[in-house]
Amino acid sequence: KAGVTQTPRYLIKTRGQQVTLSCSPISGHRSVSWYQQTPGQGLQFLFEYFSETQRNKGNFPGRFSGRQFSNSRSEMNVSTLELGDSALYLCASSPWTGGGETQYFGPGTRLLVL
Amino acid sequence: QKEVEQNSGPLSVPEGAIASLNCTYSDRGSQSFFWYRQYSGKSPELIMSIYSNGDKEDGRFTAQLNKASQYVSLLIRDSQPSDSATYLCAVKGSSNTGKLIFGQGTTLQVKP
């Protein structure tokens, strides 16, 4: 099975711009979670989607949003970019939510905000 | 108190030795525990999952869980230089979601 894919892999934006990141989960996986990783804060949960519904949201401002499509692919959007949004954005998929299912991570999108 | 705590290290062990990585968590209702390995510049990859008290072995890796002490550990036997990476402890809380809470990670250095 193909793994989790994320596009683009690298992105450079300037402050004030907006960005959309894409994630395709492992085939058959219906749950997609997004995480932000920075050297200072580590890996932090952004949000989780299951069957096109947001199941949980982390402690991030409203500039961060996401959605999931009927084929389980997910996108996340960050509007009005700030320098502090520079990070590695990771998507993880699992078969379904609510149990102990393992989450498998994609390669990530590295975002640099100038 | 952080929800998931790990010693950031670096933990340095000689090649062939046992590396012991530790993690404590605050949510007593947590049910699922995971160890991920992350090489520099790469994304986390799963090493082990553990759900019940006791030990779980997979090759050179052994995960240990003690829910009463809210403690989970990872032992790496016969450590190899290729094991040098950051090891992330992740805990799924008691709520019915997929949210993982990560520790800051422990950097392991295996010296030849």
PDB file of C-alpha atoms in Angstrom:
ATOM      1  CA  LYS A   1       0.000   0.000   0.000  1.00  0.00           C
ATOM      2  CA  ALA A   2       1.165   3.489  -0.721  1.00  0.00           C
ATOM      3  CA  GLY A   3       1.836   5.592   2.325  1.00  0.00           C
ATOM      4  CA  VAL A   4       0.481   8.960   3.299  1.00  0.00           C
ATOM      5  CA  THR A   5       1.339  11.602   0.729  1.00  0.00           C
ATOM      6  CA  GLN A   6       1.556  15.325   1.284  1.00  0.00           C
ATOM      7  CA  THR A   7       1.910  18.137  -1.182  1.00  0.00           C
ATOM      8  CA  PRO A   8       3.746  20.357  -1.586  1.00  0.00           C
ATOM      9  CA  ARG A   9       6.838  19.174   0.254  1.00  0.00           C
ATOM     10  CA  TYR A  10       8.355  22.624   0.599  1.00  0.00           C
ATOM     11  CA  LEU A  11       6.807  26.035   0.526  1.00  0.00           C
ATOM     12  CA  ILE A  12       8.071  29.589   0.963  1.00  0.00           C
ATOM     13  CA  LYS A  13       5.540  32.327   1.640  1.00  0.00           C
ATOM     14  CA  THR A  14       5.613  35.873   2.935  1.00  0.00           C
ATOM     15  CA  ARG A  15       3.777  37.302   5.900  1.00  0.00           C
ATOM     16  CA  GLY A  16       0.125  37.996   5.260  1.00  0.00           C
ATOM     17  CA  GLN A  17      -0.246  35.421   2.527  1.00  0.00           C
ATOM     18  CA  GLN A  18      -2.342  32.308   2.842  1.00  0.00           C
ATOM     19  CA  VAL A  19      -1.405  28.700   2.131  1.00  0.00           C
ATOM     20  CA  THR A  20      -3.184  25.428   1.451  1.00  0.00           C
ATOM     21  CA  LEU A  21      -1.583  22.080   2.197  1.00  0.00           C
ATOM     22  CA  SER A  22      -2.876  18.749   0.943  1.00  0.00           C
ATOM     23  CA  CYS A  23      -2.827  15.259   2.399  1.00  0.00           C
ATOM     24  CA  SER A  24      -3.847  11.948   0.857  1.00  0.00           C
ATOM     25  CA  PRO A  25      -4.232   9.191   3.463  1.00  0.00           C
ATOM     26  CA  ILE A  26      -3.358   5.541   3.104  1.00  0.00           C
ATOM     27  CA  SER A  27      -5.968   3.787   1.000  1.00  0.00           C
ATOM     28  CA  GLY A  28      -8.865   2.694   3.200  1.00  0.00           C
ATOM     29  CA  HIS A  29      -7.985   5.050   6.041  1.00  0.00           C
ATOM     30  CA  ARG A  30     -10.812   7.387   6.951  1.00  0.00           C
ATOM     31  CA  SER A  31      -9.254   9.442   9.717  1.00  0.00           C
ATOM     32  CA  VAL A  32      -6.788  12.238   9.041  1.00  0.00           C
ATOM     33  CA  SER A  33      -5.036  14.305  11.689  1.00  0.00           C
ATOM     34  CA  TRP A  34      -2.788  17.315  11.250  1.00  0.00           C
ATOM     35  CA  TYR A  35       0.138  18.308  13.449  1.00  0.00           C
ATOM     36  CA  GLN A  36       2.532  21.226  13.537  1.00  0.00           C
ATOM     37  CA  GLN A  37       6.143  20.591  14.507  1.00  0.00           C
ATOM     38  CA  THR A  38       8.510  23.379  15.566  1.00  0.00           C
ATOM     39  CA  PRO A  39      11.826  23.198  17.432  1.00  0.00           C
ATOM     40  CA  GLY A  40      10.410  25.113  20.368  1.00  0.00           C
ATOM     41  CA  GLN A  41       6.963  23.568  20.762  1.00  0.00           C
ATOM     42  CA  GLY A  42       7.522  20.097  19.379  1.00  0.00           C
ATOM     43  CA  LEU A  43       4.655  18.224  17.775  1.00  0.00           C
ATOM     44  CA  GLN A  44       1.308  19.850  18.428  1.00  0.00           C
ATOM     45  CA  PHE A  45      -2.108  18.620  17.378  1.00  0.00           C
ATOM     46  CA  LEU A  46      -3.991  20.878  14.966  1.00  0.00           C
ATOM     47  CA  PHE A  47      -7.168  19.003  14.072  1.00  0.00           C
ATOM     48  CA  GLU A  48      -8.652  15.636  13.211  1.00  0.00           C
ATOM     49  CA  TYR A  49     -11.140  14.706  10.529  1.00  0.00           C
ATOM     50  CA  PHE A  50     -13.242  11.616  10.114  1.00  0.00           C
ATOM     51  CA  SER A  51     -15.881  11.112   7.429  1.00  0.00           C
ATOM     52  CA  GLU A  52     -15.637  14.770   6.370  1.00  0.00           C
ATOM     53  CA  THR A  53     -16.325  15.971   9.932  1.00  0.00           C
ATOM     54  CA  GLN A  54     -13.901  17.732  12.223  1.00  0.00           C
ATOM     55  CA  ARG A  55     -13.748  15.557  15.321  1.00  0.00           C
ATOM     56  CA  ASN A  56     -11.305  17.547  17.400  1.00  0.00           C
ATOM     57  CA  LYS A  57      -9.361  20.782  17.208  1.00  0.00           C
ATOM     58  CA  GLY A  58      -6.174  21.785  18.931  1.00  0.00           C
ATOM     59  CA  ASN A  59      -5.360  25.094  20.549  1.00  0.00           C
ATOM     60  CA  PHE A  60      -4.571  27.099  17.439  1.00  0.00           C
ATOM     61  CA  PRO A  61      -6.067  30.393  16.232  1.00  0.00           C
ATOM     62  CA  GLY A  62      -8.892  30.492  13.740  1.00  0.00           C
ATOM     63  CA  ARG A  63      -6.407  31.280  10.969  1.00  0.00           C
ATOM     64  CA  PHE A  64      -5.824  27.546  10.865  1.00  0.00           C
ATOM     65  CA  SER A  65      -8.614  25.606   9.230  1.00  0.00           C
ATOM     66  CA  GLY A  66      -9.087  22.352   7.428  1.00  0.00           C
ATOM     67  CA  ARG A  67     -11.502  20.104   5.652  1.00  0.00           C
ATOM     68  CA  GLN A  68     -11.853  16.550   4.485  1.00  0.00           C
ATOM     69  CA  PHE A  69     -13.344  15.359   1.243  1.00  0.00           C
ATOM     70  CA  SER A  70     -15.499  12.317   0.539  1.00  0.00           C
ATOM     71  CA  ASN A  71     -12.440  10.370  -0.643  1.00  0.00           C
ATOM     72  CA  SER A  72     -10.794  11.057   2.750  1.00  0.00           C
ATOM     73  CA  ARG A  73      -8.240  13.430   1.277  1.00  0.00           C
ATOM     74  CA  SER A  74      -7.731  16.437   3.499  1.00  0.00           C
ATOM     75  CA  GLU A  75      -6.531  19.990   3.167  1.00  0.00           C
ATOM     76  CA  MET A  76      -5.471  22.498   5.732  1.00  0.00           C
ATOM     77  CA  ASN A  77      -5.373  26.234   5.210  1.00  0.00           C
ATOM     78  CA  VAL A  78      -3.490  28.917   7.058  1.00  0.00           C
ATOM     79  CA  SER A  79      -4.550  32.489   6.362  1.00  0.00           C
ATOM     80  CA  THR A  80      -2.682  35.702   7.121  1.00  0.00           C
ATOM     81  CA  LEU A  81       0.603  33.921   7.629  1.00  0.00           C
ATOM     82  CA  GLU A  82       2.874  34.977  10.476  1.00  0.00           C
ATOM     83  CA  LEU A  83       6.589  34.326  10.904  1.00  0.00           C
ATOM     84  CA  GLY A  84       5.779  31.917  13.733  1.00  0.00           C
ATOM     85  CA  ASP A  85       3.839  29.696  11.351  1.00  0.00           C
ATOM     86  CA  SER A  86       7.128  28.462   9.904  1.00  0.00           C
ATOM     87  CA  ALA A  87       7.100  24.792  10.745  1.00  0.00           C
ATOM     88  CA  LEU A  88       6.877  21.250   9.507  1.00  0.00           C
ATOM     89  CA  TYR A  89       3.226  20.378   8.965  1.00  0.00           C
ATOM     90  CA  LEU A  90       2.524  16.688   9.302  1.00  0.00           C
ATOM     91  CA  CYS A  91      -0.507  14.741   8.268  1.00  0.00           C
ATOM     92  CA  ALA A  92      -1.271  11.341   9.770  1.00  0.00           C
ATOM     93  CA  SER A  93      -3.878   8.795   8.773  1.00  0.00           C
ATOM     94  CA  SER A  94      -5.465   5.891  10.599  1.00  0.00           C
ATOM     95  CA  PRO A  95      -8.236   3.451   9.721  1.00  0.00           C
ATOM     96  CA  TRP A  96     -10.787   5.125  12.002  1.00  0.00           C
ATOM     97  CA  THR A  97     -10.974   7.202  15.101  1.00  0.00           C
ATOM     98  CA  GLY A  98     -11.959   6.388  18.637  1.00  0.00           C
ATOM     99  CA  GLY A  99      -9.889   3.297  19.224  1.00  0.00           C
ATOM    100  CA  GLY A 100      -6.189   2.692  19.673  1.00  0.00           C
ATOM    101  CA  GLU A 101      -5.464   2.712  15.979  1.00  0.00           C
ATOM    102  CA  THR A 102      -1.982   3.702  15.013  1.00  0.00           C
ATOM    103  CA  GLN A 103      -1.471   6.906  13.088  1.00  0.00           C
ATOM    104  CA  TYR A 104       0.928   6.807  10.173  1.00  0.00           C
ATOM    105  CA  PHE A 105       2.645  10.009   9.216  1.00  0.00           C
ATOM    106  CA  GLY A 106       3.290  11.467   5.815  1.00  0.00           C
ATOM    107  CA  PRO A 107       6.611  13.103   4.851  1.00  0.00           C
ATOM    108  CA  GLY A 108       5.359  16.540   5.864  1.00  0.00           C
ATOM    109  CA  THR A 109       5.247  19.954   4.266  1.00  0.00           C
ATOM    110  CA  ARG A 110       7.985  22.299   5.365  1.00  0.00           C
ATOM    111  CA  LEU A 111       6.657  25.868   5.384  1.00  0.00           C
ATOM    112  CA  LEU A 112       8.914  28.865   5.643  1.00  0.00           C
ATOM    113  CA  VAL A 113       7.293  32.256   6.182  1.00  0.00           C
ATOM    114  CA  LEU A 114       9.479  35.262   5.384  1.00  0.00           C
TER     115      LEU A 114
ATOM    116  CA  GLN B   1       3.052  19.930  34.369  1.00  0.00           C
ATOM    117  CA  LYS B   2       3.305  18.872  30.744  1.00  0.00           C
ATOM    118  CA  GLU B   3       0.874  16.219  29.586  1.00  0.00           C
ATOM    119  CA  VAL B   4       3.626  13.955  28.256  1.00  0.00           C
ATOM    120  CA  GLU B   5       7.177  14.331  29.531  1.00  0.00           C
ATOM    121  CA  GLN B   6      10.429  12.956  28.210  1.00  0.00           C
ATOM    122  CA  ASN B   7      14.022  13.708  29.018  1.00  0.00           C
ATOM    123  CA  SER B   8      15.302  15.624  26.009  1.00  0.00           C
ATOM    124  CA  GLY B   9      18.784  14.114  26.287  1.00  0.00           C
ATOM    125  CA  PRO B  10      20.952  13.601  24.430  1.00  0.00           C
ATOM    126  CA  LEU B  11      21.237  10.054  25.648  1.00  0.00           C
ATOM    127  CA  SER B  12      24.547   8.635  24.529  1.00  0.00           C
ATOM    128  CA  VAL B  13      25.211   4.891  24.502  1.00  0.00           C
ATOM    129  CA  PRO B  14      27.985   2.810  22.947  1.00  0.00           C
ATOM    130  CA  GLU B  15      27.217   0.519  20.053  1.00  0.00           C
ATOM    131  CA  GLY B  16      25.840  -2.810  21.261  1.00  0.00           C
ATOM    132  CA  ALA B  17      24.538  -1.422  24.554  1.00  0.00           C
ATOM    133  CA  ILE B  18      20.942  -1.166  25.743  1.00  0.00           C
ATOM    134  CA  ALA B  19      19.309   2.238  25.385  1.00  0.00           C
ATOM    135  CA  SER B  20      16.503   3.022  27.807  1.00  0.00           C
ATOM    136  CA  LEU B  21      14.057   5.798  26.961  1.00  0.00           C
ATOM    137  CA  ASN B  22      11.424   6.940  29.409  1.00  0.00           C
ATOM    138  CA  CYS B  23       8.130   8.804  29.261  1.00  0.00           C
ATOM    139  CA  THR B  24       5.560   9.863  31.845  1.00  0.00           C
ATOM    140  CA  TYR B  25       2.031  11.110  31.193  1.00  0.00           C
ATOM    141  CA  SER B  26      -0.525  12.977  33.239  1.00  0.00           C
ATOM    142  CA  ASP B  27      -3.923  11.724  31.985  1.00  0.00           C
ATOM    143  CA  ARG B  28      -4.649   8.643  34.061  1.00  0.00           C
ATOM    144  CA  GLY B  29      -7.394   7.635  31.654  1.00  0.00           C
ATOM    145  CA  SER B  30      -5.037   7.308  28.677  1.00  0.00           C
ATOM    146  CA  GLN B  31      -5.406   4.007  26.878  1.00  0.00           C
ATOM    147  CA  SER B  32      -3.002   3.942  23.933  1.00  0.00           C
ATOM    148  CA  PHE B  33       0.708   4.600  23.844  1.00  0.00           C
ATOM    149  CA  PHE B  34       3.083   4.853  20.942  1.00  0.00           C
ATOM    150  CA  TRP B  35       6.782   5.250  20.291  1.00  0.00           C
ATOM    151  CA  TYR B  36       7.862   6.984  17.115  1.00  0.00           C
ATOM    152  CA  ARG B  37      11.365   7.470  15.776  1.00  0.00           C
ATOM    153  CA  GLN B  38      12.253  10.609  13.883  1.00  0.00           C
ATOM    154  CA  TYR B  39      15.459  11.105  11.961  1.00  0.00           C
ATOM    155  CA  SER B  40      16.633  14.644  11.402  1.00  0.00           C
ATOM    156  CA  GLY B  41      14.646  16.266   8.612  1.00  0.00           C
ATOM    157  CA  LYS B  42      12.240  13.339   8.324  1.00  0.00           C
ATOM    158  CA  SER B  43       8.756  12.593   9.600  1.00  0.00           C
ATOM    159  CA  PRO B  44       8.000  10.331  12.573  1.00  0.00           C
ATOM    160  CA  GLU B  45       7.826   6.599  11.900  1.00  0.00           C
ATOM    161  CA  LEU B  46       6.109   4.165  14.211  1.00  0.00           C
ATOM    162  CA  ILE B  47       8.245   1.786  16.240  1.00  0.00           C
ATOM    163  CA  MET B  48       5.828   0.312  18.747  1.00  0.00           C
ATOM    164  CA  SER B  49       2.337   0.631  20.124  1.00  0.00           C
ATOM    165  CA  ILE B  50       1.312  -0.676  23.539  1.00  0.00           C
ATOM    166  CA  TYR B  51      -2.069  -0.746  25.197  1.00  0.00           C
ATOM    167  CA  SER B  52      -1.808  -3.101  28.195  1.00  0.00           C
ATOM    168  CA  ASN B  53       0.374  -3.112  31.272  1.00  0.00           C
ATOM    169  CA  GLY B  54       3.552  -5.095  30.903  1.00  0.00           C
ATOM    170  CA  ASP B  55       6.117  -5.626  28.190  1.00  0.00           C
ATOM    171  CA  LYS B  56       5.743  -5.872  24.439  1.00  0.00           C
ATOM    172  CA  GLU B  57       8.685  -7.020  22.355  1.00  0.00           C
ATOM    173  CA  ASP B  58       9.363  -6.507  18.665  1.00  0.00           C
ATOM    174  CA  GLY B  59      12.822  -7.470  17.507  1.00  0.00           C
ATOM    175  CA  ARG B  60      15.391  -5.359  19.322  1.00  0.00           C
ATOM    176  CA  PHE B  61      12.691  -3.110  20.776  1.00  0.00           C
ATOM    177  CA  THR B  62      10.726  -3.634  23.990  1.00  0.00           C
ATOM    178  CA  ALA B  63       8.009  -1.266  25.162  1.00  0.00           C
ATOM    179  CA  GLN B  64       7.013  -1.307  28.807  1.00  0.00           C
ATOM    180  CA  LEU B  65       3.807   0.174  30.211  1.00  0.00           C
ATOM    181  CA  ASN B  66       2.860   0.786  33.831  1.00  0.00           C
ATOM    182  CA  LYS B  67      -0.486   2.567  33.984  1.00  0.00           C
ATOM    183  CA  ALA B  68      -0.469   2.765  37.788  1.00  0.00           C
ATOM    184  CA  SER B  69       2.758   4.773  37.653  1.00  0.00           C
ATOM    185  CA  GLN B  70       1.711   6.533  34.411  1.00  0.00           C
ATOM    186  CA  TYR B  71       4.961   5.494  32.865  1.00  0.00           C
ATOM    187  CA  VAL B  72       5.959   4.037  29.527  1.00  0.00           C
ATOM    188  CA  SER B  73       9.440   3.152  28.370  1.00  0.00           C
ATOM    189  CA  LEU B  74      11.262   1.875  25.325  1.00  0.00           C
ATOM    190  CA  LEU B  75      14.309  -0.368  25.488  1.00  0.00           C
ATOM    191  CA  ILE B  76      16.552  -0.784  22.466  1.00  0.00           C
ATOM    192  CA  ARG B  77      18.854  -3.787  22.703  1.00  0.00           C
ATOM    193  CA  ASP B  78      22.105  -4.095  20.758  1.00  0.00           C
ATOM    194  CA  SER B  79      21.960  -0.399  19.836  1.00  0.00           C
ATOM    195  CA  GLN B  80      23.312   0.476  16.413  1.00  0.00           C
ATOM    196  CA  PRO B  81      24.559   3.817  15.068  1.00  0.00           C
ATOM    197  CA  SER B  82      21.538   3.743  12.750  1.00  0.00           C
ATOM    198  CA  ASP B  83      19.342   3.972  15.861  1.00  0.00           C
ATOM    199  CA  SER B  84      20.631   7.509  16.429  1.00  0.00           C
ATOM    200  CA  ALA B  85      17.504   9.640  16.162  1.00  0.00           C
ATOM    201  CA  THR B  86      14.891  11.426  18.246  1.00  0.00           C
ATOM    202  CA  TYR B  87      12.388   9.127  19.923  1.00  0.00           C
ATOM    203  CA  LEU B  88       8.925  10.516  20.484  1.00  0.00           C
ATOM    204  CA  CYS B  89       6.497   9.191  23.048  1.00  0.00           C
ATOM    205  CA  ALA B  90       2.851   9.732  22.084  1.00  0.00           C
ATOM    206  CA  VAL B  91      -0.240   9.189  24.183  1.00  0.00           C
ATOM    207  CA  LYS B  92      -3.837   8.971  23.068  1.00  0.00           C
ATOM    208  CA  GLY B  93      -6.034  10.398  25.773  1.00  0.00           C
ATOM    209  CA  SER B  94      -9.167   8.998  27.256  1.00  0.00           C
ATOM    210  CA  SER B  95     -11.525  10.942  24.999  1.00  0.00           C
ATOM    211  CA  ASN B  96     -12.959   9.310  21.936  1.00  0.00           C
ATOM    212  CA  THR B  97     -10.736  11.023  19.381  1.00  0.00           C
ATOM    213  CA  GLY B  98      -7.583  10.309  17.504  1.00  0.00           C
ATOM    214  CA  LYS B  99      -5.647  13.175  19.046  1.00  0.00           C
ATOM    215  CA  LEU B 100      -2.106  12.208  19.974  1.00  0.00           C
ATOM    216  CA  ILE B 101      -0.211  14.144  22.613  1.00  0.00           C
ATOM    217  CA  PHE B 102       3.522  14.034  22.079  1.00  0.00           C
ATOM    218  CA  GLY B 103       6.432  14.464  24.406  1.00  0.00           C
ATOM    219  CA  GLN B 104       9.297  16.701  23.355  1.00  0.00           C
ATOM    220  CA  GLY B 105      11.343  13.669  22.333  1.00  0.00           C
ATOM    221  CA  THR B 106      14.608  12.159  23.521  1.00  0.00           C
ATOM    222  CA  THR B 107      17.636  12.388  21.274  1.00  0.00           C
ATOM    223  CA  LEU B 108      19.594   9.143  21.212  1.00  0.00           C
ATOM    224  CA  GLN B 109      23.207   9.002  20.066  1.00  0.00           C
ATOM    225  CA  VAL B 110      24.765   5.586  19.521  1.00  0.00           C
ATOM    226  CA  LYS B 111      28.541   5.851  19.315  1.00  0.00           C
ATOM    227  CA  PRO B 112      30.478   3.287  17.248  1.00  0.00           C
TER     228      PRO B 112
END
